[in-house]
Amino acid sequence: MSIKDNLDKIKSELPLGVTLVAVSKTKPNKDIMQAYDAGQRVFGENKVQEMVQKWQDLPKDIEWHMIGHLQRNKVKYMAEFVSLIHGVDSPRLLKEIDKQAKKHDRVIPCLLQIHIAEEDTKFGLDKNELDQLINSEEFKTMENIKIVGLMGMATFTDDKKQVSKEFALLKSLFDDLKTELPDIGILSMGMSGDYQLAIKEGSNMVRIGSSIFGARNYS
Ligand SMILES: *Cc1c(COP(=O)(O)O)cnc(C)c1O
């Protein structure tokens, strides 16, 4: 199957209102252009340098999403153009995004990453940290970021019940948060292996890489 075929198949399965982020990390520009030529405009990367290079090389109507774990010292390189940052997991990182966005006279949309998996290796805030962050005085003074929703990654397991339970937890945090931040609308959850489960649990943004572009080669 070609990249276009994969993309068409996935798009045909997504309910209306679910945004597809095509995760193009490690993939060459020619693969991205195949997806672009098939109509895809939203791409996700997890390394800042790689995303900057692709942004420079590729058409300017692409929306670049940073989906990976982010170091504060890298924010400045993408502040000019990044469309959405999915993995905001600390007040210090948010503060840095705010500072760099201000330099470019922008407001950068951000998702707060919530830790829902059993694995300690995955990043994200817990419920208390989320409450603290959004109720802090500092948060209220940040004018160059906008929290537009939440993001999470489920445990890597074949146990569908476990995965669904984790997504359901994130959905309930999202619904709770909406009462405090009525403008939030994005719930980013689901990857190649679990996006159908994520959509059943209320996801409206899926981040899909290998099912579109094929397996990644990290060697
Ligand atoms: C790599 C990655 C994805 C996509 O993973 P696939 O299994 O290839 O679909 C989604 N989200 C994040 C945060 C990732 O790092």
Short mmCIF file of N, CA, C and O in Angstrom, two decimals, residues 31-32 35 137 176:
data_model
loop_
_atom_site.label_atom_id
_atom_site.label_comp_id
_atom_site.label_asym_id
_atom_site.label_seq_id
_atom_site.Cartn_x
_atom_site.Cartn_y
_atom_site.Cartn_z
N ASP A 31 8.50 11.36 1.55
CA ASP A 31 7.34 10.67 2.13
C ASP A 31 6.29 11.69 2.60
O ASP A 31 5.09 11.50 2.39
N ILE A 32 6.78 12.74 3.22
CA ILE A 32 5.86 13.78 3.69
C ILE A 32 5.13 14.40 2.50
O ILE A 32 3.92 14.64 2.55
N ALA A 35 2.17 12.41 1.33
CA ALA A 35 0.99 12.66 2.17
C ALA A 35 0.41 14.04 1.86
O ALA A 35 -0.81 14.22 1.77
N GLU A 137 -1.13 31.71 40.04
CA GLU A 137 -1.15 33.11 39.63
C GLU A 137 -0.32 33.30 38.36
O GLU A 137 -0.66 34.08 37.48
N ASP A 176 -13.85 17.69 33.07
CA ASP A 176 -13.76 18.50 34.29
C ASP A 176 -13.09 19.84 34.02
O ASP A 176 -13.54 20.89 34.48
#
